C-alpha cells in the first residue's frame, strides 16, 4: 500500500488556525507578526488590529517588568523557554489572565533572534476561583482571629483539628495546647453523658461546663454542625460562647424567684402556648415535662367561678388594663394555697393582643396573716362594742379618736360629735395633763368620775393603756368602769384583788410566752458573736444584747418555775445520767465569767459515785447552776471549790452531798435564812443594784426538797460562803432498759467523724462550732464534687449536705455517694437548706438523704439529728 505524501506546510497551517489555544509570533522589537484566530477571539481584536500593536500595548502594566526580564534571558541564552502567568488587557478593557509558554526562534546559521513563539491559554476562570478561595480563607482567618467566641473543629473521635485564638483569653489555653488533644478532657464529667446523647446530624445547641486552664469551670453555650461532604473527611464544627455571667444571673434570678415564691410565665396568645418558669412548677408541685401548656390547662385546675372571673380579667387586659387576680388553689391533698396572678399584655402594630407576660406568686402566708388581722380587728371591734365599760381612745394631743356605745351613754355625747374634741371635757384638764406627761398610775387614781354633757358625773374606776404602733406611743385608751351603784371602798378592794389576780395570771402566761422568742434571741446572738469580721463596738453591743437577754430569760424562767413548783405542777423524771458530765457541764457554763475574774475553780468528785444514776438531771443541773453561778458572781477574786460525795447508799438509792465554797463577799448570819424566801434580794449591804427575781435560791430549795434532800449555808469563820445541799437518786431501773441505756451511752460517748459540705463560710463556721462543741471531729468541703471525693477517701458517720452548692448540688452529690457505697458503709446524710417549705423533706428523702434540717440551724436541731442517727444505728446493730 502506497503511503500518501503529507503536505506539512498545509498541515501546520491547519493546526495553527484550528488550535483551541492562542498561538502568536512576536518580533524581537515586540510587534505582533502573526496571530491565530483563537488568540484574536480571546483578545477581542482582529488580526489586522493586533498587527498594529506591540505586546507591551496589551500587557497589564504591572506585568510588563517581568516580560522584559524573561525576554532578556531568552535573548542572552540564559534560558530557552519560559512558562509563566500574566495578564493581558482585552479590547473592551477587561483583564484576561493567561498561561504563557514563550520560546525564541533563532537563525540556524547566524544564531540571530528571529521571533518569539508564544502559546497562550486563557486561565481567567481558574484565577477567579483561586481568588475567591483565597478571599474565603482570608475572611475565615479574619473572623476566627477576631471572634469573641471559640471556633473549634474536631473529628468524630473528638480530636481537635482547629481552634481559634480566642481560646487564650476565654480559657487560658493557647490553640497549640488544644490542637491534637481530645476535647472530652476539657468538659465537666457530668456533661459528657449529655454531649454523647446529641444527634449531630440535626445540629444542636447545648449549655456545657468547660474547664479553664486554672481548674475552674465556665458555662458555654455551644452550637454543633457537621461539615465536609463527598470525599472530604467529615468533621464537627463547634462555636462556643461564654455565658457564665448570664448563667449566674439566671441562677440568681431563679433563686430570687424561689425565695420570694414568685414564678414567671409567658402566654403566646397567637399560638396559645404558655411558657413557665421552674418556680411556677414548684408552686403547683409539678415536675418539668415536655408538655406544652395552653390556656385551657390553667382554667381546668381552677374552680369554675375563679376560671370565669379570670377570663373576664383577661378580656379587660386585652383592652389595655393590667392583669391583677387573686384566687384560691386547692392542692391534690385537699390543702389550700392562695395565688396572685399579675400580667401585662403586648400588642402588635395593628393593636392586636399577641402576648401576655406576668408573674405568679404564692401569697398563702400573707393571706393567712390578713385573715388573722381581720379576725383580730373584728375581735377588737366586738370587744369595744359589747364591753360593759366605757372605752375612749385619744391621741397624743388629747383629742378623741373613737368611743364605744357605753362611753356615748356615759357622756351623753354621740361619737360623731366626740371625735376631734379634747377628752379633758369628760375627765378634766389636770388629769389629761398627767396622762400626756406619762403619769399613768397617778392619773388612774385621780380619774374617779366621767362628766356628762348635762353637767352630772358618773363615778368610775379608770384604767389607762398606751396605744403602741411600730414601737411608738400614738395615743391612749381610757377604760372607765361605772361604780356608782357600789361603795367605792368595797369596789376598790374587789377591783384590786381582781386586778392582782389578773396580773399574776398574765405574768405567768406571759413569762411562758416570752421565753420562746427570747430563746431565739439568745441563740441567734450566740451565733452572731461567732461570725467573723465584727468590730469591737459591734461585739460590745452584741454582748449587751446577750447579757440583757440572758437576764430577762432567767427572770422569766424563775417566775415560771416558781409558779409551777408552788402550784405542785412540777414532776421529776427518772432518766439515766452521768453525774460527772452534769457537774462538768455546769462548771463550763460559768467558766467564761470565772476566767474574766481570774477565779480558780476546783472540782472534786468522789470516785465511789456510781454511773449511771437515775433522776432528773435537768433539775439537778438547775440547782447546781444557780448555786455555782451565785458563787462566781459574788466572788470578786480568789476561788470557788465544788465537792460531790456519797452521804448514804443502799441497794436502790444513793444520797449525795454537794458542797460549793467560795471566797467571796460572804452573807451576814442574820440574812442567811431569808435567802431561801421568794423574791428576797440582798440589796441592803451590797454595792450593786439587785438583779433578777430573787427566786433562784427559793426555787433551788423547792427542787432539792422534791429530790428528798435539804439545802443550807454552813457556818464558818473563813471568808466567803459555803452552800451545802443533799439530793437522793435511784441506782437502777428496769434491767432491760438499763442495758439498752448503757449501750446507748457508750455509743453516744464515742466521738463521730462528721463531714460538712457547705460553700458559705459563715454557715460553715456556725455548724462546725455546734458540732465540735459536742466533741465530734469535723472535716469540711466547699462543693458537691469535693464532698464525693472526701467520702471516697474517708469513712464518715454523718454528712451535713448543703442543698445549694457550686459544681454539684446536694441532691446530685448524695446520689453519687449512694452509688459509691453500700447501705452499711454509706454515711448518714443530712440535708441542710434555707428553704423550710412544705415538700422539701420529701424532695430530700427522694434524693436519698436520711434527714433534714433548715437554716438558721439551732443546737436543738443538731441534737435531734444526733438522736435520730444513734437510734437508727442502734436498730441496725
mmCIF file of C-alpha atoms in Angstrom, residues 27 114 133 144 188 226 281 295 308 354 401 469 555 578 665 681 757 806 831 839:
data_model
loop_
_atom_site.group_PDB
_atom_site.id
_atom_site.type_symbol
_atom_site.label_atom_id
_atom_site.label_comp_id
_atom_site.label_asym_id
_atom_site.label_seq_id
_atom_site.Cartn_x
_atom_site.Cartn_y
_atom_site.Cartn_z
ATOM 1 C CA UNK A 27 9.132 40.178 16.582
ATOM 2 C CA UNK A 114 14.154 35.792 14.521
ATOM 3 C CA UNK A 133 -10.958 30.664 47.673
ATOM 4 C CA UNK A 144 -11.570 33.320 63.692
ATOM 5 C CA UNK A 188 -17.194 18.713 83.042
ATOM 6 C CA UNK A 226 -21.183 18.572 60.729
ATOM 7 C CA UNK A 281 -43.885 24.332 88.645
ATOM 8 C CA UNK A 295 -54.806 28.428 78.447
ATOM 9 C CA UNK A 308 -64.857 32.604 84.802
ATOM 10 C CA UNK A 354 -50.238 38.917 70.826
ATOM 11 C CA UNK A 401 -60.319 59.289 118.063
ATOM 12 C CA UNK A 469 -47.843 51.251 116.981
ATOM 13 C CA UNK A 555 -36.172 36.151 135.302
ATOM 14 C CA UNK A 578 -23.774 10.618 134.296
ATOM 15 C CA UNK A 665 -18.128 38.796 149.941
ATOM 16 C CA UNK A 681 -32.637 40.113 147.356
ATOM 17 C CA UNK A 757 -20.418 20.244 102.778
ATOM 18 C CA UNK A 806 -21.463 25.023 93.141
ATOM 19 C CA UNK A 831 -29.842 17.808 104.063
ATOM 20 C CA UNK A 839 -42.349 19.383 100.182
#
